[in-house]
């Protein structure tokens, strides 16, 4: 073994760290656009998918621009804070698409009052207008989230899509993987008369109940999580929906 | 309340070993007797409780997108999160070294118990894993502490459990090819199944 | 070991092949040396993440072996562990960033386990045991062999767990309609038991690996 002086050791470490940091910084800057594009495209793809428009990820952005005609953020009183449509910011300062839904829901849960959450308005080829809202909650192991698309009566669900961080593969993960689960939400309604009852996920409800869908077998806690998520999150949007209906 | 839930969750449900397989290498290598496992388990808990909060602060005030705004608003767009792996591991290696020197200086008796395990811990995946989970799950200050402590206790529980079983196994008649490592894995699997029962707890 | 580097050998000659082959059976990093288990089990619920993980680890071992081997005479022994950690984390960050940019779905599935390659004992173990005292080319071969030896176990476990646990392979349905997936297979517990069984089979065939107790 050779002997190394302290000076050599210091210089060695500094040079090593500098080289490593420079290369990493360059790489991170270089790859960032690709990474963000992936995240953005996935988000757009999922928004469209909940409205029943299935597109490949690489064409998600152009289809998004075609079908989503407006983005809003609304607060708990149903007032519009930001608006983005026709390719530019119409009101407010933040593009609704860029709002961090995760942290907004977290502060909503923590009792904050200045929460704003996005609503997307989608115009389908057959002329239907669909309102899409993002939802977020917790499942068995980690977060679950998704989008709920409502028909223009703001009562009937047109479609949903869910994703999850770490639900049990093959059981809880079916909220994402099993197309029948998402499909079972279609045409369910969240109002019984004038009363908000949400769309619940419960055991053995069959296909007839207008306000509930069958839970996933073997994934009770994930199902409960999804049920609570839909109820809690839709509740936030009710004032906005009420102003829309008027 | 939330902090207590996180503690229970990380001890029993999200157990580092049974649910995430983290720290398996030292878990299998050092679990031959209860006494040494106890030492290693305590050392892991100790290091977790120090490193996870430190990494939390680093993440919050240095790495996250927009974390540098406390210096100046012009840094709002800086995102250093790509450096998190390297900084986390450097913090862990550094703190382990510091803790080792500190214990050696002030508590020779504790050092004789934990000392030999400390260098092992720097490369224990449970330590780095905990910091990475913390970064993904965005906890608040107090939650981070209870998460780190809970994960450590969960790890301690797991290693003491297997060590106790392995001490008894010496007297069992196991097929030769399964002796030692093979049976240790299968027992860990059975313990993991038992711990799975906790996932029904509603917190 | 350093003997290997001194003799002249043709590319992929018998010595290179030996370096690649031994990790597959006699010196398999997972089932014989018990290294790198942490990440081995968590990513094997499905075949696809297992393959991506195996490839990522192989790339990291090979690259870090070569880099450390090139630097081996310049690294001061007192700081060699930290130098190794820096090089390994450097490579892991590159892998992570590249996965995020180009294989986004796989990187989502692997989540924190990509970062945990840093503390994967196989990588550090090979650096200490081989790369610090050997020339770059044999180090590359050693890295390739160990990476693949690690990968093969991951792929076997991933194969069994996905086939029986989800009834699919590479997300394509294999089992006939009506097969009820075995929920136990996707649980963490089953990965451990499967690994125990693999060790059992392997040791029954290689008597010299038996543990004396």
XYZ file of C-alpha atoms in Angstrom:
662
model
C 0.000 0.000 0.000
C 1.289 3.405 -0.909
C 1.204 6.207 1.609
C -0.879 9.191 0.800
C -0.394 12.612 2.361
C -3.329 14.425 3.920
C -3.027 17.083 1.263
C -3.428 14.463 -1.443
C -6.501 13.057 0.297
C -8.174 16.468 0.519
C -7.427 17.369 -3.067
C -8.553 13.948 -4.198
C -11.912 14.223 -2.439
C -12.554 17.746 -3.668
C -11.750 16.881 -7.270
C -13.859 13.732 -7.126
C -16.855 15.547 -5.679
C -16.546 18.359 -8.206
C -16.416 15.986 -11.153
C -19.336 13.934 -9.884
C -21.467 16.984 -9.128
C -20.804 18.572 -12.514
C -21.644 15.470 -14.484
C -24.808 14.860 -12.477
C -25.965 18.442 -12.785
C -25.482 18.379 -16.540
C -27.301 15.078 -16.794
C -30.184 16.188 -14.622
C -30.647 19.370 -16.616
C -30.389 17.457 -19.877
C -32.900 14.776 -18.974
C -35.348 16.973 -17.095
C -37.502 17.873 -20.108
C -37.954 14.181 -20.947
C -38.888 13.321 -17.377
C -41.362 16.148 -17.068
C -42.847 15.267 -20.409
C -43.488 11.731 -19.144
C -45.171 12.930 -15.982
C -47.251 15.510 -17.831
C -48.241 13.082 -20.574
C -49.302 10.488 -18.032
C -51.427 13.016 -16.182
C -53.076 14.120 -19.419
C -53.587 10.532 -20.520
C -55.325 9.710 -17.252
C -57.555 12.781 -17.423
C -58.670 11.823 -20.911
C -59.073 8.165 -19.956
C -61.494 9.036 -17.161
C -63.653 10.828 -19.715
C -63.598 7.697 -21.848
C -61.027 8.883 -24.383
C -58.266 6.287 -24.600
C -55.075 7.537 -26.209
C -51.467 6.403 -26.303
C -49.109 8.321 -24.082
C -47.075 9.782 -26.929
C -50.117 11.531 -28.395
C -51.674 12.441 -25.047
C -50.710 16.083 -25.231
C -52.200 16.869 -28.635
C -55.404 15.029 -27.759
C -55.539 16.830 -24.445
C -55.378 20.180 -26.209
C -58.119 19.018 -28.551
C -60.609 17.687 -25.997
C -60.019 19.651 -22.795
C -61.525 23.032 -23.536
C -61.010 24.688 -20.166
C -59.232 24.245 -16.867
C -60.389 25.956 -13.679
C -59.389 25.969 -10.069
C -62.179 26.407 -7.547
C -62.185 27.005 -3.816
C -64.414 25.490 -1.139
C -67.091 28.163 -1.676
C -67.426 27.268 -5.317
C -65.648 30.379 -6.590
C -63.339 30.176 -9.573
C -59.781 31.226 -8.739
C -57.864 30.496 -11.922
C -58.952 29.814 -15.457
C -56.935 28.532 -18.371
C -58.496 28.043 -21.760
C -57.808 28.551 -25.466
C -54.131 28.118 -24.772
C -53.723 30.986 -22.336
C -54.290 32.052 -18.748
C -57.656 33.861 -18.548
C -57.877 34.447 -14.819
C -55.641 34.082 -11.787
C -51.935 33.397 -11.901
C -51.466 29.626 -11.869
C -52.371 27.192 -14.579
C -54.855 24.731 -13.004
C -53.053 21.803 -14.620
C -49.917 22.683 -12.639
C -51.650 22.871 -9.263
C -50.182 20.366 -6.826
C -53.301 18.351 -6.079
C -51.512 16.228 -3.511
C -50.465 19.111 -1.273
C -53.820 20.899 -1.736
C -55.731 17.839 -0.535
C -53.298 17.468 2.314
C -53.928 21.002 3.534
C -57.678 20.514 3.016
C -57.500 17.520 5.322
C -55.488 19.606 7.779
C -58.362 22.090 7.936
C -56.928 24.852 5.731
C -59.475 27.179 4.143
C -57.492 28.607 1.223
C -57.499 25.370 -0.736
C -58.060 25.413 -4.473
C -58.486 22.360 -6.668
C -58.724 21.937 -10.411
C -61.737 21.106 -12.582
C -61.290 20.148 -16.218
C -63.981 20.652 -18.826
C -63.881 18.185 -21.663
C -65.855 18.354 -24.898
C -66.191 14.937 -26.464
C -66.635 14.185 -30.141
C -70.337 13.479 -29.680
C -70.866 16.946 -28.209
C -71.133 15.818 -24.590
C -69.581 18.055 -21.978
C -67.741 16.199 -19.222
C -66.429 17.678 -15.972
C -63.331 15.936 -14.608
C -62.105 16.349 -11.046
C -59.003 14.819 -9.492
C -59.481 12.836 -6.283
C -56.943 11.681 -3.751
C -56.969 9.587 -0.589
C -55.279 6.732 1.196
C -55.634 3.014 0.580
C -54.158 0.179 2.571
C -50.433 0.822 2.107
C -50.115 4.249 0.628
C -51.839 6.930 -1.367
C -54.515 6.229 -3.914
C -55.636 8.824 -6.415
C -57.488 9.207 -9.642
C -59.940 11.234 -11.676
C -63.721 11.222 -11.610
C -65.512 12.367 -14.750
C -69.089 13.627 -14.396
C -71.675 14.097 -17.099
C -73.112 17.557 -17.653
C -75.947 16.957 -15.172
C -73.165 16.977 -12.538
C -74.727 13.924 -10.957
C -74.008 10.941 -13.170
C -70.500 9.496 -13.321
C -69.272 9.147 -16.861
C -66.078 7.345 -15.954
C -63.311 7.017 -13.393
C -59.671 6.058 -13.352
C -57.590 5.192 -10.329
C -53.927 4.798 -9.609
C -52.094 3.858 -6.465
C -48.688 4.018 -4.903
C -48.296 0.590 -3.321
C -51.542 -1.350 -2.985
C -51.166 -5.122 -2.825
C -50.463 -6.426 -6.331
C -53.278 -8.641 -7.560
C -55.685 -7.518 -4.839
C -55.840 -3.801 -4.065
C -53.965 -2.982 -7.245
C -57.069 -4.067 -9.166
C -58.427 -0.551 -8.715
C -55.956 0.276 -11.486
C -55.492 -3.033 -13.271
C -59.024 -4.408 -13.419
C -60.982 -2.510 -16.078
C -64.249 -3.942 -14.737
C -63.827 -2.139 -11.433
C -63.536 1.259 -13.069
C -66.327 0.349 -15.469
C -68.696 -0.477 -12.606
C -68.740 3.213 -11.665
C -70.197 4.290 -14.994
C -73.703 5.781 -14.843
C -73.825 5.697 -11.054
C -75.280 8.840 -9.525
C -74.096 10.739 -6.506
C -77.368 12.446 -5.535
C -80.431 10.756 -4.069
C -83.019 13.413 -4.835
C -81.337 16.580 -3.575
C -79.170 14.828 -1.030
C -75.514 14.059 -1.704
C -74.863 10.369 -1.006
C -71.699 9.897 -3.099
C -70.928 6.619 -4.870
C -69.825 4.096 -2.307
C -67.714 0.984 -2.691
C -69.371 -1.733 -0.640
C -69.568 -5.481 -0.444
C -72.179 -7.329 -2.479
C -74.251 -4.426 -3.756
C -74.827 -5.941 -7.192
C -75.211 -3.872 -10.305
C -78.624 -2.383 -9.539
C -77.800 0.048 -6.725
C -77.444 3.505 -8.311
C -75.165 4.868 -5.572
C -72.730 2.019 -4.917
C -70.437 -0.436 -6.663
C -69.127 -3.837 -5.647
C -65.995 -3.839 -3.508
C -62.947 -5.810 -4.607
C -62.739 -9.156 -2.900
C -59.670 -9.520 -0.711
C -59.052 -5.795 -0.723
C -61.508 -4.411 1.797
C -59.258 -1.642 3.060
C -58.328 -0.470 -0.409
C -62.024 -0.482 -1.350
C -62.902 1.484 1.770
C -60.123 3.912 0.933
C -61.471 4.471 -2.569
C -64.990 4.916 -1.208
C -63.894 7.496 1.346
C -61.709 9.250 -1.208
C -64.585 9.730 -3.655
C -66.938 10.977 -0.974
C -64.481 13.369 0.679
C -63.177 14.800 -2.534
C -66.483 15.238 -4.333
C -67.800 17.012 -1.248
C -65.251 19.759 -1.782
C -66.573 20.415 -5.268
C -70.288 20.466 -4.352
C -70.540 24.268 -3.890
C -68.968 24.744 -7.322
C -71.329 22.243 -8.906
C -74.262 24.028 -7.277
C -73.247 27.372 -8.757
C -72.828 25.705 -12.135
C -76.321 24.225 -11.975
C -77.832 27.638 -11.363
C -52.423 11.249 17.129
C -51.297 10.970 13.550
C -47.733 10.529 14.807
C -48.767 7.642 17.045
C -50.544 5.980 14.133
C -47.436 6.284 12.010
C -45.391 4.760 14.809
C -47.661 1.720 15.136
C -47.895 1.430 11.389
C -44.153 1.408 10.888
C -43.549 -1.102 13.674
C -46.163 -3.664 12.723
C -47.659 -3.052 9.311
C -44.953 -1.418 7.229
C -42.265 -3.404 8.991
C -38.933 -2.728 7.290
C -38.087 -6.422 7.087
C -41.396 -8.170 6.626
C -43.011 -5.748 4.236
C -40.069 -4.153 2.444
C -37.178 -6.604 2.939
C -34.870 -3.796 3.945
C -31.735 -4.562 5.901
C -31.958 -8.259 5.104
C -28.217 -8.750 4.710
C -27.252 -7.879 8.260
C -30.549 -9.303 9.503
C -29.505 -12.745 8.284
C -25.831 -12.455 9.067
C -26.069 -11.226 12.679
C -29.147 -13.090 13.888
C -27.497 -16.170 15.329
C -27.847 -15.140 18.985
C -30.346 -12.891 20.732
C -27.676 -10.860 22.492
C -25.850 -9.643 19.415
C -29.119 -9.076 17.556
C -30.264 -6.855 20.373
C -27.068 -4.810 19.981
C -27.464 -4.468 16.240
C -31.167 -3.679 16.536
C -30.498 -0.908 19.031
C -27.732 0.495 16.874
C -30.039 0.564 13.837
C -32.792 2.306 15.799
C -30.308 4.813 17.151
C -28.860 5.659 13.748
C -32.319 5.840 12.143
C -33.598 8.311 14.706
C -30.651 10.584 13.941
C -30.229 10.217 10.183
C -33.842 10.315 9.005
C -34.622 13.698 10.611
C -31.316 15.124 9.343
C -32.085 13.905 5.839
C -35.584 15.297 6.235
C -34.165 18.748 6.902
C -31.753 18.426 4.001
C -34.594 17.389 1.739
C -36.863 20.159 2.923
C -34.387 23.043 2.853
C -32.009 21.987 0.110
C -33.255 19.388 -2.326
C -36.973 19.650 -3.010
C -38.066 21.716 -5.980
C -38.287 25.254 -4.663
C -36.647 24.306 -1.367
C -34.050 27.036 -1.632
C -36.529 29.907 -1.426
C -35.455 30.527 2.165
C -32.226 31.966 0.742
C -33.764 34.032 -1.993
C -36.899 33.939 -4.109
C -34.813 33.735 -7.240
C -34.018 30.100 -6.390
C -37.670 29.081 -6.614
C -37.101 27.068 -9.771
C -34.044 25.192 -8.575
C -34.659 21.483 -8.200
C -31.769 19.590 -6.653
C -33.684 16.417 -5.923
C -31.421 14.476 -8.285
C -28.698 14.813 -5.675
C -30.741 13.170 -2.945
C -29.231 9.671 -3.166
C -25.684 10.884 -2.931
C -26.361 13.380 -0.146
C -28.426 10.949 1.891
C -25.779 8.255 1.777
C -23.049 10.776 2.567
C -25.040 12.013 5.577
C -25.572 8.452 6.752
C -21.929 7.473 6.380
C -20.825 10.687 8.061
C -23.241 10.448 10.961
C -22.424 6.811 11.585
C -18.769 7.771 11.794
C -19.528 10.655 14.164
C -21.767 8.565 16.362
C -19.082 5.922 16.543
C -16.427 8.418 17.641
C -18.824 10.057 20.079
C -19.850 6.814 21.752
C -16.267 5.624 21.912
C -15.248 8.839 23.665
C -18.113 9.181 26.142
C -19.532 5.739 26.761
C -17.003 2.950 26.393
C -19.464 0.390 27.751
C -22.059 1.237 25.115
C -19.280 1.278 22.548
C -18.237 -2.234 23.412
C -21.802 -3.326 22.772
C -22.667 -1.315 19.658
C -19.227 -0.434 18.326
C -18.637 -3.380 16.063
C -22.040 -2.968 14.445
C -21.829 0.696 13.611
C -19.642 0.402 10.486
C -22.013 -2.278 9.190
C -24.925 0.077 9.490
C -23.700 2.596 6.934
C -24.462 0.086 4.216
C -27.635 -1.282 5.800
C -30.400 -0.721 3.281
C -32.957 -0.124 6.020
C -31.237 3.153 6.885
C -31.110 4.534 3.364
C -34.511 3.013 2.602
C -36.074 4.849 5.509
C -34.742 8.169 4.252
C -36.012 7.458 0.748
C -39.478 6.478 1.995
C -39.539 9.622 4.123
C -38.828 11.673 1.014
C -41.629 9.991 -0.938
C -44.291 10.186 1.736
C -43.868 13.827 2.809
C -44.383 13.613 6.541
C -44.426 16.593 8.897
C -41.666 17.180 11.474
C -43.028 15.126 14.325
C -44.248 12.393 12.008
C -40.756 11.957 10.616
C -39.413 11.313 14.078
C -42.060 8.758 14.929
C -41.627 7.102 11.528
C -37.875 6.747 12.086
C -38.269 5.486 15.624
C -41.052 3.087 14.655
C -39.089 1.656 11.748
C -36.118 1.091 14.027
C -38.216 -0.645 16.675
C -39.886 -2.758 14.000
C -36.494 -3.831 12.726
C -35.319 -4.590 16.257
C -38.428 -6.674 16.880
C -37.878 -8.648 13.691
C -34.230 -9.428 14.309
C -34.784 -10.441 17.941
C -37.649 -12.660 16.839
C -35.608 -14.512 14.264
C -32.592 -14.779 16.567
C -34.691 -16.379 19.283
C -36.095 -18.868 16.789
C -32.679 -19.623 15.331
C -31.258 -20.332 18.789
C -33.857 -23.035 19.197
C -33.415 -24.326 15.672
C -29.971 -25.659 16.520
C -31.704 -28.532 18.237
C -34.084 -29.317 15.391
C -33.641 -31.969 12.789
C -33.615 -30.011 9.547
C -32.736 -31.488 6.130
C -29.000 -30.805 5.687
C -29.424 -28.709 2.557
C -31.923 -26.452 4.277
C -29.843 -25.834 7.383
C -28.744 -22.307 8.194
C -29.674 -19.904 5.449
C -32.483 -21.820 3.769
C -34.521 -22.323 6.891
C -33.837 -18.756 8.013
C -35.522 -17.494 4.856
C -38.501 -19.783 5.239
C -38.969 -18.770 8.862
C -38.739 -15.106 7.947
C -41.435 -15.817 5.377
C -43.667 -17.386 8.011
C -43.040 -14.477 10.376
C -43.922 -12.078 7.566
C -47.216 -13.921 7.087
C -47.955 -13.589 10.775
C -47.219 -9.870 10.618
C -49.526 -9.610 7.621
C -52.363 -10.093 10.058
C -51.668 -6.628 11.425
C -52.559 -5.046 8.112
C -56.204 -5.374 9.104
C -55.754 -2.829 11.870
C -57.596 0.329 11.050
C -55.642 3.389 12.099
C -7.084 -13.185 -7.664
C -4.602 -10.662 -8.993
C -2.910 -13.542 -10.815
C -5.758 -13.464 -13.281
C -4.974 -9.984 -14.412
C -1.296 -10.627 -15.067
C -1.549 -13.367 -17.636
C -2.364 -12.542 -21.222
C -5.616 -14.034 -22.288
C -7.693 -13.764 -25.450
C -10.924 -11.778 -25.235
C -13.552 -13.942 -23.615
C -10.956 -16.673 -23.140
C -11.362 -19.363 -20.515
C -10.465 -17.027 -17.666
C -13.012 -14.425 -18.650
C -15.620 -17.112 -19.020
C -14.763 -18.445 -15.596
C -15.271 -14.990 -14.088
C -18.646 -14.769 -15.754
C -19.766 -18.297 -14.969
C -18.897 -18.905 -11.324
C -21.421 -16.383 -9.996
C -24.169 -18.405 -11.646
C -23.778 -21.387 -9.374
C -20.889 -21.851 -6.964
C -20.551 -18.225 -5.988
C -23.982 -16.855 -6.674
C -24.196 -13.510 -4.893
C -27.720 -14.034 -3.616
C -28.078 -17.660 -2.682
C -24.504 -18.430 -1.666
C -22.932 -15.181 -0.527
C -26.278 -13.817 0.759
C -25.704 -10.343 -0.606
C -28.164 -7.907 -2.062
C -31.288 -9.605 -0.833
C -33.088 -6.438 0.129
C -33.831 -5.309 -3.364
C -34.028 -8.835 -4.740
C -37.283 -9.622 -3.035
C -39.196 -6.397 -3.223
C -39.200 -6.030 -6.992
C -40.112 -9.598 -7.905
C -43.893 -9.435 -7.754
C -43.869 -9.165 -11.524
C -41.369 -10.206 -14.133
C -40.915 -6.834 -15.772
C -39.615 -4.834 -12.801
C -37.423 -7.804 -11.895
C -35.784 -7.675 -15.323
C -35.351 -3.898 -15.231
C -33.847 -4.165 -11.755
C -31.513 -6.985 -12.838
C -30.300 -4.933 -15.797
C -29.857 -1.792 -13.710
C -27.834 -3.613 -11.073
C -25.693 -5.323 -13.729
C -24.932 -1.989 -15.359
C -24.081 -0.401 -12.019
C -21.808 -3.268 -10.944
C -19.971 -3.349 -14.258
C -19.459 0.394 -14.466
C -18.460 0.816 -10.847
C -16.085 -2.140 -11.045
C -14.383 -0.587 -14.061
C -14.197 2.906 -12.582
C -12.837 1.705 -9.254
C -10.426 -0.612 -10.988
C -9.097 2.276 -13.093
C -8.729 4.450 -10.021
C -7.507 1.684 -7.750
C -3.932 2.927 -7.475
C -4.934 6.524 -6.819
C -7.505 5.954 -4.074
C -6.123 6.666 -0.608
C -7.000 3.601 1.514
C -8.309 5.736 4.354
C -11.164 7.152 2.345
C -11.722 4.236 -0.008
C -15.180 3.289 1.340
C -16.491 6.792 0.884
C -14.934 7.016 -2.590
C -16.664 3.761 -3.483
C -19.964 5.039 -2.128
C -19.653 8.248 -4.120
C -18.921 6.382 -7.353
C -21.775 3.942 -6.794
C -24.316 6.633 -5.923
C -23.138 8.614 -8.929
C -23.906 5.673 -11.206
C -27.188 4.902 -9.492
C -28.363 8.474 -9.935
C -27.549 8.219 -13.630
C -29.524 4.977 -13.898
C -32.436 6.497 -12.003
C -32.525 9.630 -14.148
C -32.303 7.628 -17.363
C -35.079 5.274 -16.274
C -37.295 8.215 -15.383
C -36.703 9.836 -18.716
C -37.037 6.824 -20.987
C -38.646 3.898 -19.141
C -41.069 5.872 -17.015
C -43.458 3.020 -16.158
C -40.703 0.731 -14.937
C -39.158 3.492 -12.856
C -42.544 4.093 -11.221
C -42.776 0.441 -10.262
C -39.266 0.268 -8.866
C -39.725 3.516 -6.911
C -37.246 3.726 -4.044
C -35.598 0.423 -4.848
C -33.515 2.032 -7.587
C -31.915 4.209 -4.927
C -31.319 1.192 -2.769
C -28.916 -0.231 -5.346
C -26.422 2.045 -3.582
C -26.568 -0.042 -0.446
C -26.859 -3.278 -2.372
C -24.069 -5.235 -0.768
C -23.214 -6.992 -4.029
C -21.959 -3.773 -5.547
C -19.841 -2.750 -2.571
C -18.761 -6.333 -2.029
C -17.404 -6.751 -5.554
C -15.613 -3.415 -5.370
C -13.823 -4.414 -2.175
C -13.174 -8.020 -3.107
C -12.302 -7.725 -6.770
C -12.062 -4.314 -8.398
C -9.670 -2.843 -5.818
C -7.026 -5.385 -6.778
C -7.645 -6.207 -10.422
C -7.321 -4.605 -13.830
C -10.346 -3.056 -15.567
C -11.102 -5.838 -18.051
C -11.337 -8.717 -15.562
C -13.263 -6.363 -13.285
C -15.764 -5.739 -16.048
C -16.185 -9.480 -16.545
C -16.520 -10.018 -12.816
C -19.194 -7.331 -12.668
C -21.040 -8.849 -15.610
C -20.968 -12.299 -14.040
C -22.157 -11.136 -10.656
C -24.811 -8.893 -12.115
C -26.193 -11.731 -14.191
C -25.934 -14.188 -11.303
C -27.980 -11.762 -9.274
C -30.366 -11.171 -12.142
C -31.083 -14.833 -12.788
C -32.393 -15.347 -9.254
C -34.542 -12.234 -9.524
C -35.978 -13.442 -12.801
C -36.714 -16.945 -11.480
C -38.560 -15.564 -8.463
C -40.312 -12.926 -10.559
C -41.382 -15.600 -13.038
C -42.902 -17.897 -10.409
C -44.571 -15.098 -8.479
C -46.134 -13.448 -11.500
C -47.245 -16.718 -13.100
C -49.025 -18.038 -10.029
C -49.770 -14.769 -8.274
C -51.320 -12.905 -11.177
C -51.711 -15.618 -13.798
C -49.722 -13.521 -16.251
C -46.202 -13.188 -17.588
C -44.893 -9.808 -18.652
C -48.487 -8.643 -18.118
C -49.747 -11.077 -20.771
C -52.327 -13.567 -19.596
C -50.882 -17.104 -19.541
C -53.070 -19.074 -17.181
C -56.387 -20.286 -18.638
C -59.518 -18.259 -17.967
C -60.948 -19.234 -14.621
C -57.599 -19.617 -12.884
C -57.886 -17.913 -9.536
C -54.603 -16.111 -8.812
C -52.882 -17.321 -5.684
C -52.945 -14.265 -3.444
C -50.190 -15.647 -1.267
C -47.684 -15.404 -4.109
C -47.881 -11.635 -4.254
C -47.363 -11.268 -0.517
C -43.838 -10.423 0.687
C -43.764 -13.664 2.674
C -43.819 -15.851 -0.402
C -40.722 -14.220 -1.876
C -38.767 -15.229 1.198
C -40.075 -18.774 1.157
C -39.356 -19.154 -2.562
C -35.814 -17.971 -2.000
C -35.485 -20.492 0.842
C -36.613 -23.235 -1.507
C -34.186 -22.147 -4.230
C -31.356 -22.316 -1.693
C -32.557 -25.740 -0.625
C -32.503 -27.097 -4.177
C -29.174 -25.480 -4.924
C -27.500 -26.864 -1.826
C -28.891 -30.332 -2.384
C -27.077 -30.313 -5.699
C -23.849 -28.778 -4.399
C -22.984 -30.736 -1.297
C -19.874 -28.678 -0.567
C -22.030 -25.631 0.202
C -23.818 -27.264 3.120
C -23.551 -25.418 6.423
C -22.055 -27.344 9.287
C -23.803 -26.775 12.551
